[in-house]
PDB file of C-alpha atoms in Angstrom:
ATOM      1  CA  UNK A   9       0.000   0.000   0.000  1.00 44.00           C
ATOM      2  CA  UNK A  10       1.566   3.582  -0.901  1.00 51.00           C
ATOM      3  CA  UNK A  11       0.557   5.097   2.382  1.00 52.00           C
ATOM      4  CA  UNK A  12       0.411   2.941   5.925  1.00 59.00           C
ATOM      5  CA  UNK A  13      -1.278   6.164   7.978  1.00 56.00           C
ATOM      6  CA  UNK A  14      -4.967   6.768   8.051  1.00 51.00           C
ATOM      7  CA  UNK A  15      -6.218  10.262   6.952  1.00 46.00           C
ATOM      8  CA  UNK A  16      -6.739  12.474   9.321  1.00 51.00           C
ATOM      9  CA  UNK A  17      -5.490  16.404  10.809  1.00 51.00           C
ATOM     10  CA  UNK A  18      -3.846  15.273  14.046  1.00 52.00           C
ATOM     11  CA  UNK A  19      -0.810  13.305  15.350  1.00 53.00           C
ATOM     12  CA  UNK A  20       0.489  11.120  18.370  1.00 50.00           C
ATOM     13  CA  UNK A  21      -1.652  12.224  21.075  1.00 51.00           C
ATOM     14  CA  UNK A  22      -3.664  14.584  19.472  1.00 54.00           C
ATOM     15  CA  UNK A  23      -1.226  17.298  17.867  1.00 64.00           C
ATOM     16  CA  UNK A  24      -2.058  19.100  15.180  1.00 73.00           C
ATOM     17  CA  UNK A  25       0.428  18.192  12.213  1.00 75.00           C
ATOM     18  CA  UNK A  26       2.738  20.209  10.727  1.00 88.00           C
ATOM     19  CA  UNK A  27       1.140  22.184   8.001  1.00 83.00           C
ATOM     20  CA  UNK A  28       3.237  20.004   5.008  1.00 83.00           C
ATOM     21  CA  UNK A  29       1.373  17.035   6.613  1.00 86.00           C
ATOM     22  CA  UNK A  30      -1.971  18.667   6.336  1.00 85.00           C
ATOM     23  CA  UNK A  31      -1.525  19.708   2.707  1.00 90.00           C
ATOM     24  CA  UNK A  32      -0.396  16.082   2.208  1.00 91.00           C
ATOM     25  CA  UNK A  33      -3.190  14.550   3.974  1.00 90.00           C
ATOM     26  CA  UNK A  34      -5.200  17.459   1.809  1.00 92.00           C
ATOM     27  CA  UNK A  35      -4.090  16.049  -1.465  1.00 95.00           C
ATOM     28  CA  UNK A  36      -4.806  12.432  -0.434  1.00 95.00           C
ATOM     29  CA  UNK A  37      -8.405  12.849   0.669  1.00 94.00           C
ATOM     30  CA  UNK A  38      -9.138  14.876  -2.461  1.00 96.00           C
ATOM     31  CA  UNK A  39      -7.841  12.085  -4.666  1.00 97.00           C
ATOM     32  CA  UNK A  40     -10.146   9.322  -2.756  1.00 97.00           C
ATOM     33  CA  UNK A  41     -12.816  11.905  -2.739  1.00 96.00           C
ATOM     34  CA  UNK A  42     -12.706  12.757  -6.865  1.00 97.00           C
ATOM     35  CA  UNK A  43     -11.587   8.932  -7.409  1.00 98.00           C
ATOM     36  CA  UNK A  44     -14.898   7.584  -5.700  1.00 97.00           C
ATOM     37  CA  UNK A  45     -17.045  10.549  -7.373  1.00 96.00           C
ATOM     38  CA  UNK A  46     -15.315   9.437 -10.417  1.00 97.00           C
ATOM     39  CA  UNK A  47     -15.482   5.810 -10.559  1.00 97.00           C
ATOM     40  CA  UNK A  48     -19.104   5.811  -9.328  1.00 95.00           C
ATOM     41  CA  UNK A  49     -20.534   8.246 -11.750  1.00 96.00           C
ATOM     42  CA  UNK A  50     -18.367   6.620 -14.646  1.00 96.00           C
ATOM     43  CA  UNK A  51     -17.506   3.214 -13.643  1.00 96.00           C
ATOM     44  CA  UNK A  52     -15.090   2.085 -12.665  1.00 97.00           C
ATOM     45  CA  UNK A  53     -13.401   1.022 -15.551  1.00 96.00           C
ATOM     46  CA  UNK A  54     -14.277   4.061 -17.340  1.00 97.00           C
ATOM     47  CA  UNK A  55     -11.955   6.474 -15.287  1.00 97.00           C
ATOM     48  CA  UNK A  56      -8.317   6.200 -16.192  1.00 97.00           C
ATOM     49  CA  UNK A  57      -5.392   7.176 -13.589  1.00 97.00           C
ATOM     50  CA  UNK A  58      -4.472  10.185 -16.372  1.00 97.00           C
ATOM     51  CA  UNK A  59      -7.998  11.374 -16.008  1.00 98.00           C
ATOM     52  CA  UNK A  60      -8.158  11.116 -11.559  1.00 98.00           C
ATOM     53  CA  UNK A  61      -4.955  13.020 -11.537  1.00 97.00           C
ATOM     54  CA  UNK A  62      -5.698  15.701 -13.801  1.00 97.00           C
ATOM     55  CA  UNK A  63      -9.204  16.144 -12.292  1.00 97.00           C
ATOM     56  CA  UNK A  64      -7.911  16.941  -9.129  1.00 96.00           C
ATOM     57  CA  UNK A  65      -4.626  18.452 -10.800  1.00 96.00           C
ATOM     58  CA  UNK A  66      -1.753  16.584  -9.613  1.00 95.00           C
ATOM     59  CA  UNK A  67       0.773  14.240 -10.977  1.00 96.00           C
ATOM     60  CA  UNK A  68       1.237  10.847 -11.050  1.00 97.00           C
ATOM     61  CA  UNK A  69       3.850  10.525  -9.342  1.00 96.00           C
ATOM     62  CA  UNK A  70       2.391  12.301  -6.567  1.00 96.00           C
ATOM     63  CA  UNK A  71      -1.040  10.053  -6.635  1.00 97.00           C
ATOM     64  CA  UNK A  72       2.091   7.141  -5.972  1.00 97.00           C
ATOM     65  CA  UNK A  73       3.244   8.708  -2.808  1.00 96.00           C
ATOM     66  CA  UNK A  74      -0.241   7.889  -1.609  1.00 97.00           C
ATOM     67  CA  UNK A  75      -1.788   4.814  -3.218  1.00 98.00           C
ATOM     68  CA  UNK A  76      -0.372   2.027  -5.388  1.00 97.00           C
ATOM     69  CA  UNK A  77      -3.455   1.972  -7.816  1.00 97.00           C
ATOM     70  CA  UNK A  78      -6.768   2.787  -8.676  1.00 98.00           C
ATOM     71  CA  UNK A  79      -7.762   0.165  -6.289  1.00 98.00           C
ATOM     72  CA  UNK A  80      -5.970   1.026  -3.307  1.00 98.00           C
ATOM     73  CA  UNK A  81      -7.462   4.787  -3.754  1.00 98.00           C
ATOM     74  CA  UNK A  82     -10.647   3.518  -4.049  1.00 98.00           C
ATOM     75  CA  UNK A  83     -10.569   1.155  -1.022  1.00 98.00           C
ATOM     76  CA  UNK A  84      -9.174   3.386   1.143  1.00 97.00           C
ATOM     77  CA  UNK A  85     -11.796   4.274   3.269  1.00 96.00           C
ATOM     78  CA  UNK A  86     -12.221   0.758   5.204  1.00 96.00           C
ATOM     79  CA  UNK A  87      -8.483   0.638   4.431  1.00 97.00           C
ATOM     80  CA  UNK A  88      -7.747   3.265   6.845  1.00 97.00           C
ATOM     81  CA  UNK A  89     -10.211   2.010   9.522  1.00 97.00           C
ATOM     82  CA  UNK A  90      -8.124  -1.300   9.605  1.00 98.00           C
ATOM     83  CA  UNK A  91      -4.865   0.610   9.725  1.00 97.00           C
ATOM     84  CA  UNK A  92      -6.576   2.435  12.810  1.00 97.00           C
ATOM     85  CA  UNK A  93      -7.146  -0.953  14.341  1.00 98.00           C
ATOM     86  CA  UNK A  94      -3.377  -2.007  14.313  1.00 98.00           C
ATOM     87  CA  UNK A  95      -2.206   1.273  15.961  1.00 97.00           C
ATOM     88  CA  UNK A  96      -5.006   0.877  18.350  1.00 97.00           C
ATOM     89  CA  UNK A  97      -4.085  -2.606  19.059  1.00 96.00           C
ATOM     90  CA  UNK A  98      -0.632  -1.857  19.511  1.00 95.00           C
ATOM     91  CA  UNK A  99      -1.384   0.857  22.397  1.00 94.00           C
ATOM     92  CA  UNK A 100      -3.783  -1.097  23.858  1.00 88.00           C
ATOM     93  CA  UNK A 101      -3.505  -2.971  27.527  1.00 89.00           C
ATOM     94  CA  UNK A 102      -5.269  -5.772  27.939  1.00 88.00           C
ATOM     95  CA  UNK A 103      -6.317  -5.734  31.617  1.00 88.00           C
ATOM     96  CA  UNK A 104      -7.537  -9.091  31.988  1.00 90.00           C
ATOM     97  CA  UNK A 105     -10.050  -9.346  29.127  1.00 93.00           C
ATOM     98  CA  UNK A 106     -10.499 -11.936  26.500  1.00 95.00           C
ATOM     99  CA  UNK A 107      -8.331 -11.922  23.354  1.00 96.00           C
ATOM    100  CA  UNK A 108     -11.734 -11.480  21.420  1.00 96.00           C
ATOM    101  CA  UNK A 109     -12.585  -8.221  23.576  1.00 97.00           C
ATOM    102  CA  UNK A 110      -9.395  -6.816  23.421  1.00 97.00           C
ATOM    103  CA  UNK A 111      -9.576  -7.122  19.070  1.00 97.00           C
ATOM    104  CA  UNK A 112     -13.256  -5.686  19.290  1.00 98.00           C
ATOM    105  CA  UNK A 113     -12.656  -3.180  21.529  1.00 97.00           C
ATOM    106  CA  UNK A 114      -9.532  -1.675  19.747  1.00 98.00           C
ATOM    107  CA  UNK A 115     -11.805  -1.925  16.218  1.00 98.00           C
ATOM    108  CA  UNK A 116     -14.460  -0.008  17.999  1.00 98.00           C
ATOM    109  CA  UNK A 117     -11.835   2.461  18.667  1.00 97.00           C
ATOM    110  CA  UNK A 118     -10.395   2.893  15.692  1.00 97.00           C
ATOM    111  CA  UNK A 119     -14.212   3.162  14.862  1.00 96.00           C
ATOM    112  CA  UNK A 120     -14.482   6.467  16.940  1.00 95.00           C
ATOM    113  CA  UNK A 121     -11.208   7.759  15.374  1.00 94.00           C
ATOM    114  CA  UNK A 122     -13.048   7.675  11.840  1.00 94.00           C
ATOM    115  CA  UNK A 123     -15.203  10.581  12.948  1.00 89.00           C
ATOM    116  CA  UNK A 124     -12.614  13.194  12.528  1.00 82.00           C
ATOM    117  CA  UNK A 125     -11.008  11.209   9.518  1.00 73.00           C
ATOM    118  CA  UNK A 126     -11.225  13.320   6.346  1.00 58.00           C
ATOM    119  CA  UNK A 127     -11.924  17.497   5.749  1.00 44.00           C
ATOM    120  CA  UNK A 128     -15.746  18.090   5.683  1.00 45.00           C
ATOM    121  CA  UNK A 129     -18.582  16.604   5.967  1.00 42.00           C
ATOM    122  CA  UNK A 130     -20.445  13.471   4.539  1.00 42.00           C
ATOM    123  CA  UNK A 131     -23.386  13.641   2.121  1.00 40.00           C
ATOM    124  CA  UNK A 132     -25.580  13.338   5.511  1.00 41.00           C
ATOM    125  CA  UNK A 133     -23.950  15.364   7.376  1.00 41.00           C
ATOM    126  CA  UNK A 134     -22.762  13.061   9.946  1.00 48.00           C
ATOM    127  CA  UNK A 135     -19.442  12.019  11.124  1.00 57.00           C
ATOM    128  CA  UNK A 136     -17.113  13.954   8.998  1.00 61.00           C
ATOM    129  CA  UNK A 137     -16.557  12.206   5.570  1.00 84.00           C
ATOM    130  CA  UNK A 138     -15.730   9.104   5.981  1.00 92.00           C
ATOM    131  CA  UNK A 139     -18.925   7.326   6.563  1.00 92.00           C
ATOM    132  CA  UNK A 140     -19.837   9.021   3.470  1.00 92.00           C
ATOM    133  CA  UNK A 141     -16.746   7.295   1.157  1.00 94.00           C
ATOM    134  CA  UNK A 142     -16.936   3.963   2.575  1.00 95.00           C
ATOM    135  CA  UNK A 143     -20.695   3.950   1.592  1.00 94.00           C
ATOM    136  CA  UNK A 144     -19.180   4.923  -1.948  1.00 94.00           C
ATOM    137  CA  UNK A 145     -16.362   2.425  -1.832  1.00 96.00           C
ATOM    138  CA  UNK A 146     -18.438  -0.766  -0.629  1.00 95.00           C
ATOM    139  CA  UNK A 147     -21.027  -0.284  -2.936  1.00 93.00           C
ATOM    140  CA  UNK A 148     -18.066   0.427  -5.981  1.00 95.00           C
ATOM    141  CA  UNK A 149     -16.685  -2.994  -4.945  1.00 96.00           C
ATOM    142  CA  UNK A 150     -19.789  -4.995  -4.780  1.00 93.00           C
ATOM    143  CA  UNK A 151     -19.934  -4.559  -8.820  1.00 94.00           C
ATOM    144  CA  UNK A 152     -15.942  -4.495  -9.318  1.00 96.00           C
ATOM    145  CA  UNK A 153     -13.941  -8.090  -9.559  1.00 96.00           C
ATOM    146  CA  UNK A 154     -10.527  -5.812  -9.160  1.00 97.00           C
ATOM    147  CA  UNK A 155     -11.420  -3.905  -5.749  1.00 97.00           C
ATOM    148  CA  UNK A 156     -12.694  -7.762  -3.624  1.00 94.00           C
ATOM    149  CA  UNK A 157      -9.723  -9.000  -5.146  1.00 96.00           C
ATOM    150  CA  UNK A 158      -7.587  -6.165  -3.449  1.00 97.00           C
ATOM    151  CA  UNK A 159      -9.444  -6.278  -0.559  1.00 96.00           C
ATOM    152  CA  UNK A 160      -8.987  -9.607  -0.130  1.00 95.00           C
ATOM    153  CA  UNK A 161      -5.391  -8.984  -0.004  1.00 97.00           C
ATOM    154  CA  UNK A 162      -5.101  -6.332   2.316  1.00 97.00           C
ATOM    155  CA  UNK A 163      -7.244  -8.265   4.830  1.00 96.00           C
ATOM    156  CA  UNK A 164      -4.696 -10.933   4.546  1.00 97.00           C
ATOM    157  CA  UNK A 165      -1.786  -9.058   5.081  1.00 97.00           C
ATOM    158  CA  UNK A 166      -3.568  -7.045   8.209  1.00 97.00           C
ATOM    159  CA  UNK A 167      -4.516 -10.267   9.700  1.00 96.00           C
ATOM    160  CA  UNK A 168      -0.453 -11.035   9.263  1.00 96.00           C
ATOM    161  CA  UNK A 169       0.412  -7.566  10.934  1.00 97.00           C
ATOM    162  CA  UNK A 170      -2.531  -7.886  13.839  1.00 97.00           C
ATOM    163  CA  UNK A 171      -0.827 -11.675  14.769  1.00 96.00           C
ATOM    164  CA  UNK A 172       2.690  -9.719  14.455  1.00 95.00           C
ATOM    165  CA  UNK A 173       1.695  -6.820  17.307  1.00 95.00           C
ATOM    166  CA  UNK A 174      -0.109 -10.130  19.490  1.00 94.00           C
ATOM    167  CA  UNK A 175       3.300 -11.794  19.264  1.00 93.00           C
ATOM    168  CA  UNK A 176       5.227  -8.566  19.578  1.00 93.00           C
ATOM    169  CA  UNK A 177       2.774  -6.720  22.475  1.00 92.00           C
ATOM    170  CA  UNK A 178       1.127  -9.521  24.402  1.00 91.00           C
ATOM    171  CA  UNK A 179       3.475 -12.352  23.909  1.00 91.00           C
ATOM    172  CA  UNK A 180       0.902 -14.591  22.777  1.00 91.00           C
ATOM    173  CA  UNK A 181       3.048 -17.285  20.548  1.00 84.00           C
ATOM    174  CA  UNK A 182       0.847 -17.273  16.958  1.00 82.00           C
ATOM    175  CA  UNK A 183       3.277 -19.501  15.160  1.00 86.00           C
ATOM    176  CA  UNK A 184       2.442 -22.387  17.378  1.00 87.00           C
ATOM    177  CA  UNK A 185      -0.909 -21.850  18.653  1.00 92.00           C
ATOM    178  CA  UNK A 186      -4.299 -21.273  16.354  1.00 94.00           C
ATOM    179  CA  UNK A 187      -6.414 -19.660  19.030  1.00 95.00           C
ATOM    180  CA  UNK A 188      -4.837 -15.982  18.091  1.00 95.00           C
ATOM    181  CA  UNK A 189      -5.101 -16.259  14.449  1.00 96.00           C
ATOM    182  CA  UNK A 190      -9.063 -17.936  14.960  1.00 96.00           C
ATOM    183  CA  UNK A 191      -9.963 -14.499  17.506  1.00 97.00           C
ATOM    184  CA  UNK A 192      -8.565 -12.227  14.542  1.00 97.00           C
ATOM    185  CA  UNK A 193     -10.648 -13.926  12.145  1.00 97.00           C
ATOM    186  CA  UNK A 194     -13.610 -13.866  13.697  1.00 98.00           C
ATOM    187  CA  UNK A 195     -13.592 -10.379  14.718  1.00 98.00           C
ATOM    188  CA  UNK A 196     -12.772  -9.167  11.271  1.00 98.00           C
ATOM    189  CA  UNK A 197     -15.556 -11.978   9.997  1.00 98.00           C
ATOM    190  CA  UNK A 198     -17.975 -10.051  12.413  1.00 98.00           C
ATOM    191  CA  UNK A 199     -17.148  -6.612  11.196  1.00 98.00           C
ATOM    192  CA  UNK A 200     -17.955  -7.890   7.536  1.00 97.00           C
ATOM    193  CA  UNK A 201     -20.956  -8.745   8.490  1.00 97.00           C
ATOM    194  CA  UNK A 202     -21.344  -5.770  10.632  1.00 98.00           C
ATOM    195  CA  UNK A 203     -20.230  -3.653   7.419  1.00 96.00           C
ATOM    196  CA  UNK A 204     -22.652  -5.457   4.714  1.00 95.00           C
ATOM    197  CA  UNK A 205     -25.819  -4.841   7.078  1.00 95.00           C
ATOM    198  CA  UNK A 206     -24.653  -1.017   7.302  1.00 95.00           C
ATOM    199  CA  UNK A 207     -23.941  -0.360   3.874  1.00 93.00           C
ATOM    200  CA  UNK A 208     -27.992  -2.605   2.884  1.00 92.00           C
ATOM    201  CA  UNK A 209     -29.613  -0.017   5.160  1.00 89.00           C
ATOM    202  CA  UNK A 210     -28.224   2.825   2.803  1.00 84.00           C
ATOM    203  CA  UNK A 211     -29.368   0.680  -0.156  1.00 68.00           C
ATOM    204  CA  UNK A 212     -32.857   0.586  -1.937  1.00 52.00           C
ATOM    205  CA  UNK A 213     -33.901  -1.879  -4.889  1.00 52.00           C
ATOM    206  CA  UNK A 214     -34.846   0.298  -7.500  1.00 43.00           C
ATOM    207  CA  UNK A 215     -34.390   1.373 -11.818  1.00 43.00           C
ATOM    208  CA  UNK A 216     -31.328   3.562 -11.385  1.00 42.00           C
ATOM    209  CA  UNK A 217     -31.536   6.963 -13.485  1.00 38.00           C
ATOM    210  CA  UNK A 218     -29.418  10.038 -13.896  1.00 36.00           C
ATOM    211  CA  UNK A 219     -30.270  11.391 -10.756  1.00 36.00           C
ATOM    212  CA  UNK A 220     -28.647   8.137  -9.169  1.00 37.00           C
ATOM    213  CA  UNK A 221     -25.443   7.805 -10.807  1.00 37.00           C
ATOM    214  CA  UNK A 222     -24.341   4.809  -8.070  1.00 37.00           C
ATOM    215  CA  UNK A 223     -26.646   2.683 -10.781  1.00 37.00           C
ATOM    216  CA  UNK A 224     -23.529   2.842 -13.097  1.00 37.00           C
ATOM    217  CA  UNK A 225     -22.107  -0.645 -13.698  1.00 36.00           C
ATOM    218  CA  UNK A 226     -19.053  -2.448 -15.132  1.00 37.00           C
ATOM    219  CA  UNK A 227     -20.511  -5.205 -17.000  1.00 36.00           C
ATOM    220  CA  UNK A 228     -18.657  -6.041 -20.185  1.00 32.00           C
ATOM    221  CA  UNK A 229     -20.134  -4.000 -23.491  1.00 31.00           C
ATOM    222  CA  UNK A 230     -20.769  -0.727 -21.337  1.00 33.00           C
ATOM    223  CA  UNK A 231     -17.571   1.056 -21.700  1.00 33.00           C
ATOM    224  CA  UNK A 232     -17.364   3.725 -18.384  1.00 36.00           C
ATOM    225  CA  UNK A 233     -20.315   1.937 -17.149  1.00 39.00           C
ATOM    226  CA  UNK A 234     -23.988   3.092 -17.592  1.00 36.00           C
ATOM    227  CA  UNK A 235     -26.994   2.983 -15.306  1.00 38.00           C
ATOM    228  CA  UNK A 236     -29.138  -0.449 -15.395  1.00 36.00           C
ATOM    229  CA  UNK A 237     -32.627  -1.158 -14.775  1.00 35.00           C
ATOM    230  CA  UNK A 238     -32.803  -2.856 -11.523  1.00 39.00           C
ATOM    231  CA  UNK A 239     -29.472  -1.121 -10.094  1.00 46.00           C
ATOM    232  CA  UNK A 240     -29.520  -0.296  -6.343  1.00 48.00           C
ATOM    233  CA  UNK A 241     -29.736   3.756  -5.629  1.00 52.00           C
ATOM    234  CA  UNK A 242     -28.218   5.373  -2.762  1.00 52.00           C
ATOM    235  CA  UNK A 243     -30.606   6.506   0.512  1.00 56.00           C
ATOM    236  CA  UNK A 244     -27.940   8.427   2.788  1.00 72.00           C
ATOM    237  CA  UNK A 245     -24.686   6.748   4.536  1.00 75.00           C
ATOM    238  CA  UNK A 246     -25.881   5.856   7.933  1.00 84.00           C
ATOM    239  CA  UNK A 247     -23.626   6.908  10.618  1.00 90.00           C
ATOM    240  CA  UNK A 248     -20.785   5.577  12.760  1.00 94.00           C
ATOM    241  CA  UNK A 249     -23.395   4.570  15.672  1.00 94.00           C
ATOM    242  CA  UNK A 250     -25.185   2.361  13.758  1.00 95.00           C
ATOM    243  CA  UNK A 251     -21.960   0.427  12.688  1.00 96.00           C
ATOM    244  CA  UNK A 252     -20.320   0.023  15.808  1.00 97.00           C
ATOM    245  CA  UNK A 253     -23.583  -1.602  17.116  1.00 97.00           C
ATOM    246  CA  UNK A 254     -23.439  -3.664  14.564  1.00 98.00           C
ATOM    247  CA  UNK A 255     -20.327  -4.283  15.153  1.00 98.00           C
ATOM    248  CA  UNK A 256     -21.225  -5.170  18.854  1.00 98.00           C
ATOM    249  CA  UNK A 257     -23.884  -7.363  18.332  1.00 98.00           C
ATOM    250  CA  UNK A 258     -22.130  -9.718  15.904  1.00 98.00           C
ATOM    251  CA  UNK A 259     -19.186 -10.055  18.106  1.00 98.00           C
ATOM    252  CA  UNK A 260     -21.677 -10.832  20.561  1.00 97.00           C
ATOM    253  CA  UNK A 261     -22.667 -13.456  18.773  1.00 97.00           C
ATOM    254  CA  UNK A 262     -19.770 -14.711  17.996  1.00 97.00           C
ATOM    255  CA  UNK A 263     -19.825 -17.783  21.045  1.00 95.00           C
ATOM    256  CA  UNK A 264     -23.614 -18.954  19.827  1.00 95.00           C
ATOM    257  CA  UNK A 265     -22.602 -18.965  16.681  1.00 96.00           C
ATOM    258  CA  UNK A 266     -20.011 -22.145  17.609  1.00 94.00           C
ATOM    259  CA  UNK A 267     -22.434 -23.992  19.318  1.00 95.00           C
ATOM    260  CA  UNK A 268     -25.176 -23.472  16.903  1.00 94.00           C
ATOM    261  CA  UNK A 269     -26.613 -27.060  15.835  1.00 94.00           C
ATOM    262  CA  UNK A 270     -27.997 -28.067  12.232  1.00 91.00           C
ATOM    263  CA  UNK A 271     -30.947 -31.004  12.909  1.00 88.00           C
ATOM    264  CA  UNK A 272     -31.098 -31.766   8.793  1.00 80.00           C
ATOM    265  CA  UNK A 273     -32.012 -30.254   5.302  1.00 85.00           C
ATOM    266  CA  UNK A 274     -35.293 -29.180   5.101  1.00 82.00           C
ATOM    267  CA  UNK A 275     -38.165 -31.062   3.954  1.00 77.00           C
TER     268      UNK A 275
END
């Protein structure tokens, strides 16, 4: 990934950064802001890199100090919540609790952080801009092979790091003992599940039309995408409440769901 720190206008402890920071951190939100905009009114296979980076008037090689594609820009948002997690984990104490409580509690808090992440607000209003570009982003992904498969890597290789800062922080041995690498996987299995509910509340089935441009689609023979009958439209991005109960719930659930019992196929 070109850039490990989440967005955001503060430092360690609170500081505000240096103002070459914030005009870096100004740059990169911009290009995840006009790269979602982009990509969902276009498709997003209809959006070359050329075309983000002189929208937003920048250079290439400047989009590459931030992000390592079109991809990585685009799946920033969640990206940056997960990065959150690891330095939360890290400065966490444990104090006695569970492995499972100390992963959901540091996700919850890197949950909190994602309030201030980002320069103005979302299209609701609520919770600064992020909520706002992950709605954007998940629903992006859901229709583009490229962005899951990216995904998919980058929640590999922060499962990797999260079992590194266990090792590292709380001395728990992950090469020789599953139980670590099962609590991580759960959690982040929860949080999908937490995420998909989230983003289906700002979802209604509907024809998609100009006034909805998230009906724009990547299917092959629609160069730049184009809306489709049938496409989902966009309510409002619910806010950060709603997903950390979410995310609360289903890692309460987590224990039932290991002890849940199958009796047979149906009739």
């Amino acid at each position: 990934m070109g850039n490990d720190k989440p967005a955001g206008g503060q430092g360690e402890g609170g500081a505000r950064l240096p103002l070459r920071e914030r005009k870096k951190l100004r740059t990169r939100e911009t290009l995840i802001d006009t790269a979602l905009e982009l990509f969902t009114a276009r498709g997003f296979g209809g959006v070359t890199l050329d075309e983000l980076c002189d929208t937003v008037e920048t250079s290439k090689r400047t989009f590459f100090r931030h992000f390592t594609s079109k991809e990585d820009v685009a799946m920033a948002p969640t990206q940056d919540l997960w990065l959150a997690w690891l330095e939360e984990l890290r400065a966490g104490t444990p104090d006695g609790r569970t492995l499972l409580d100390v992963l959901r509690d540091s996700l919850l808090a890197a949950l909190e952080r994602m309030r201030t992440a980002g320069a103005g607000p979302d299209r609701t209003g609520r919770d600064g801009a992020w909520a706002g570009r992950v709605l954007l982003s998940r629903q992006l992904a859901g229709r583009t092979p490229s962005m899951n498969a990216h995904g998919l890597r980058f929640c590999e290789e922060t499962s990797h790091r999260a079992l590194a800062v266990l090792d590292e922080r709380f001395g728990l041995r992950t090469e020789d003992d599953p139980r670590p690498r099962l609590a991580v996987d759960m959690v982040v299995a929860a949080f999908h599940w937490a995420m998909e509910s989230w983003v289906a509340l700002a979802v209604a089935p509907g024809p998609a039309d100009a006034s909805h441009p998230t009906g724009a689609s990547d299917a092959p023979g629609t160069p730049g995408g184009s809306g489709t009958a049938g496409a989902p439209r966009t309510v409002e991005a619910p806010g950060i409440d709603e997903l950390a109960a979410r995310t609360r719930a289903a890692c309460a659930a987590l224990p039932e769901s290991l002890t849940l019992t199958v009796d047979g196929p149906r009739p």
